[in-house]
GROMACS .gro file of C-alpha atoms in nm:
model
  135
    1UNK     CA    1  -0.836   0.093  -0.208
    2UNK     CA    2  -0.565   0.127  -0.458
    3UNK     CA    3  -0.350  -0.197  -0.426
    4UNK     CA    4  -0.248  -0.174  -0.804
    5UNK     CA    5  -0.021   0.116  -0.764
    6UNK     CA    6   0.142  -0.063  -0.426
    7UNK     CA    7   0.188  -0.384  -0.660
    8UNK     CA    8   0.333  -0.165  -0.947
    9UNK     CA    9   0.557   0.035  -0.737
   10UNK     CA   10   0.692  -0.257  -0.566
   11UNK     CA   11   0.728  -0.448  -0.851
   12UNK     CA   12   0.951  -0.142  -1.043
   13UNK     CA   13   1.123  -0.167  -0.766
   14UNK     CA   14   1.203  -0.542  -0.743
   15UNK     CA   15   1.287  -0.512  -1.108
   16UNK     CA   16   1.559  -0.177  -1.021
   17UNK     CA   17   1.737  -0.408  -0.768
   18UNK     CA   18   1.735  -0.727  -0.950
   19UNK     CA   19   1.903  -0.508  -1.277
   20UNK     CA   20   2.123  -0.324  -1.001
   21UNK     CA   21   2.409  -0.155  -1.231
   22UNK     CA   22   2.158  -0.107  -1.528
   23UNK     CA   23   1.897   0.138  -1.689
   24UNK     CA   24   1.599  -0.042  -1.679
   25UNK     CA   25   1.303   0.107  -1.960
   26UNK     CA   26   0.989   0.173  -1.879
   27UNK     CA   27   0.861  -0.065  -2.186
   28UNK     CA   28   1.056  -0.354  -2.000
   29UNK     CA   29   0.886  -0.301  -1.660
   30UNK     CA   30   0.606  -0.258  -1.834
   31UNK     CA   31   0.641  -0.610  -2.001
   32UNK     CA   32   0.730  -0.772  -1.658
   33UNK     CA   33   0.390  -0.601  -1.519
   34UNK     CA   34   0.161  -0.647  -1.815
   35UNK     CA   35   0.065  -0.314  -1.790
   36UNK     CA   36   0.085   0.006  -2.047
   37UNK     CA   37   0.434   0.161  -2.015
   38UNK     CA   38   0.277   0.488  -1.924
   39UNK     CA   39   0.136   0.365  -1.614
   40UNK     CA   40   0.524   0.262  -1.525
   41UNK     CA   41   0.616   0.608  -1.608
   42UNK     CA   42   0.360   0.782  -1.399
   43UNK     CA   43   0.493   0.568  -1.114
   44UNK     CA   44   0.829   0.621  -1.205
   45UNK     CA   45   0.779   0.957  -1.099
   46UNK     CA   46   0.667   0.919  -0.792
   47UNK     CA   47   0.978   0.680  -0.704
   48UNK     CA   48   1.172   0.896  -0.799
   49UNK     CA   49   1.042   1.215  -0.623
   50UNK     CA   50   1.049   0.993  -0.314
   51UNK     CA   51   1.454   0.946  -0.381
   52UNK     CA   52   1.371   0.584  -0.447
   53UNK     CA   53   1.484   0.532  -0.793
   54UNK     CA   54   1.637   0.773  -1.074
   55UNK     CA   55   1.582   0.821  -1.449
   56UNK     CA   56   1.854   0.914  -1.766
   57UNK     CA   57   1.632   1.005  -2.078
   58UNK     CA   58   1.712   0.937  -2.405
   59UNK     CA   59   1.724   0.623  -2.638
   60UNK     CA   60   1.935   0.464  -2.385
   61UNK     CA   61   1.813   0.559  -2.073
   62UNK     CA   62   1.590   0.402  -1.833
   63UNK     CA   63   1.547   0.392  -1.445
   64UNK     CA   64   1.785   0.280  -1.184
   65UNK     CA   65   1.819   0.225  -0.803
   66UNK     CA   66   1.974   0.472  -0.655
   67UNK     CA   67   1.860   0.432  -0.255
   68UNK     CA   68   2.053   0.138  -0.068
   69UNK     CA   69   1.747  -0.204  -0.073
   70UNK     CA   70   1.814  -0.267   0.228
   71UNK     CA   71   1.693   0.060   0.329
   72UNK     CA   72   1.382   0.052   0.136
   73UNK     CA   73   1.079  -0.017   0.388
   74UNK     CA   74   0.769  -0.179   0.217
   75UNK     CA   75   0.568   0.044   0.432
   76UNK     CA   76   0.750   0.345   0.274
   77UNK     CA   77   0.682   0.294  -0.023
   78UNK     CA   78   0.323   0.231   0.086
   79UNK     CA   79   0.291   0.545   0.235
   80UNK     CA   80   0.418   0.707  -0.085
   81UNK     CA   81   0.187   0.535  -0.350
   82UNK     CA   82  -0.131   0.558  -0.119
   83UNK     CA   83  -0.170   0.907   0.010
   84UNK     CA   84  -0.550   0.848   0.083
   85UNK     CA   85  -0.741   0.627   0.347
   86UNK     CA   86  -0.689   0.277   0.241
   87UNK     CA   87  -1.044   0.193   0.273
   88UNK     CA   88  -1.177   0.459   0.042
   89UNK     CA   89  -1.402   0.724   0.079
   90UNK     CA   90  -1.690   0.753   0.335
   91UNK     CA   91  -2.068   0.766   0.253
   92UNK     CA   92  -2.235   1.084   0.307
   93UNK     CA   93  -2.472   0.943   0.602
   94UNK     CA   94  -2.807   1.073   0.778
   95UNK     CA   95  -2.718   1.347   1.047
   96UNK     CA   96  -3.070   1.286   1.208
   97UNK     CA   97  -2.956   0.912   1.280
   98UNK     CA   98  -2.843   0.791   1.603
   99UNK     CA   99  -2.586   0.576   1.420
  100UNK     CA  100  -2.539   0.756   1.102
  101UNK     CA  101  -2.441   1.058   1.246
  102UNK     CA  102  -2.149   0.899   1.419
  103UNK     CA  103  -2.102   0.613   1.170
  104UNK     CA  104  -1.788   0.825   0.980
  105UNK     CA  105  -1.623   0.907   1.274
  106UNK     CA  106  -1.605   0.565   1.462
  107UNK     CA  107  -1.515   0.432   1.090
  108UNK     CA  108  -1.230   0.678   1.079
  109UNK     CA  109  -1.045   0.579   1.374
  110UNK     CA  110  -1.130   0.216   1.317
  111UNK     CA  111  -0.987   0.247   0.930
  112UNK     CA  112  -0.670   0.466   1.099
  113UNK     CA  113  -0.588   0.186   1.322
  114UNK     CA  114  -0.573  -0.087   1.042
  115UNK     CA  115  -0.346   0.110   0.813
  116UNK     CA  116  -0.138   0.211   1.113
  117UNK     CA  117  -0.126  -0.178   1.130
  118UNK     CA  118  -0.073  -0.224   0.749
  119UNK     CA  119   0.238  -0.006   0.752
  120UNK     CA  120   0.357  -0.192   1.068
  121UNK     CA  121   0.302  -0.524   0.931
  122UNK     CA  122   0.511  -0.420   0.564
  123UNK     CA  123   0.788  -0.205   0.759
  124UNK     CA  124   0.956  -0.558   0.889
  125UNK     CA  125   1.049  -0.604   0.537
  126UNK     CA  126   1.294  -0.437   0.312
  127UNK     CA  127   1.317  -0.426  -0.052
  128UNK     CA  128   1.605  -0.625  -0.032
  129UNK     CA  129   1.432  -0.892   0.181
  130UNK     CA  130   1.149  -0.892  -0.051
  131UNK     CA  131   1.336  -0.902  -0.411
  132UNK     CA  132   1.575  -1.199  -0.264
  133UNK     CA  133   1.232  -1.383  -0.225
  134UNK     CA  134   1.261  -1.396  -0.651
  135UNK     CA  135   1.479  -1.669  -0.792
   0.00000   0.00000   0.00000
């Protein structure tokens, strides 16, 4: 499970709507996270591709908001930062046992039913909701 990318995509994200107005670097995010600036770029990218957040280059550019926060589902932006199974990949089990030949399959729909669940759960918040939670 990849909860770091969630946690950094949500945070750029915070960080866009708190600086509302403003370009935003990646070095400041990256300060705010603790994290090396081209980790915030990579996800950066994939905010942006989602229509999320937008980017001016230069010596004075930096990111901005540019979807409305109230709009913003947490489980969006879930979805977008964790395109595989939360819970990883499978092991490659026995076919010639009773339970390990069925053990990826029942885990499958049981895994599929928690992140349906997940995404439920973080879809009755907004970005908004969540970045007023910051003083």
């Amino acid at each position: 499970m990849n909860n770091l990318r969630f946690a950094t995509a949500i945070h750029i994200l915070v960080l866009t709507e708190k600086f509302q107005g403003q370009l935003i670097t990646s070095d400041f995010i990256a300060g705010s996270i603790n994290v090396n600036p081209v980790v915030v770029r990579r996800e950066i990218k994939f905010l942006k591709e989602a229509g999320f957040i937008d980017s001016k280059k230069g010596k004075e550019g930096g990111c901005f908001l540019v979807k409305n926060p109230n709009e913003i589902l947490l489980g969006d932006v879930y979805k977008i930062m964790n395109q595989e199974n939360v819970f990883g990949r499978m092991n490659q089990t026995n076919p010639e046992c009773p339970v390990g030949k069925q053990m990826n399959a029942n885990l499958e729909i049981l895994f599929h039913h928690a992140e349906t669940d997940l995404i439920k759960t973080l879809n009755h918040k907004t970005l908004k909701e969540f970045s007023d939670e910051f003083q």
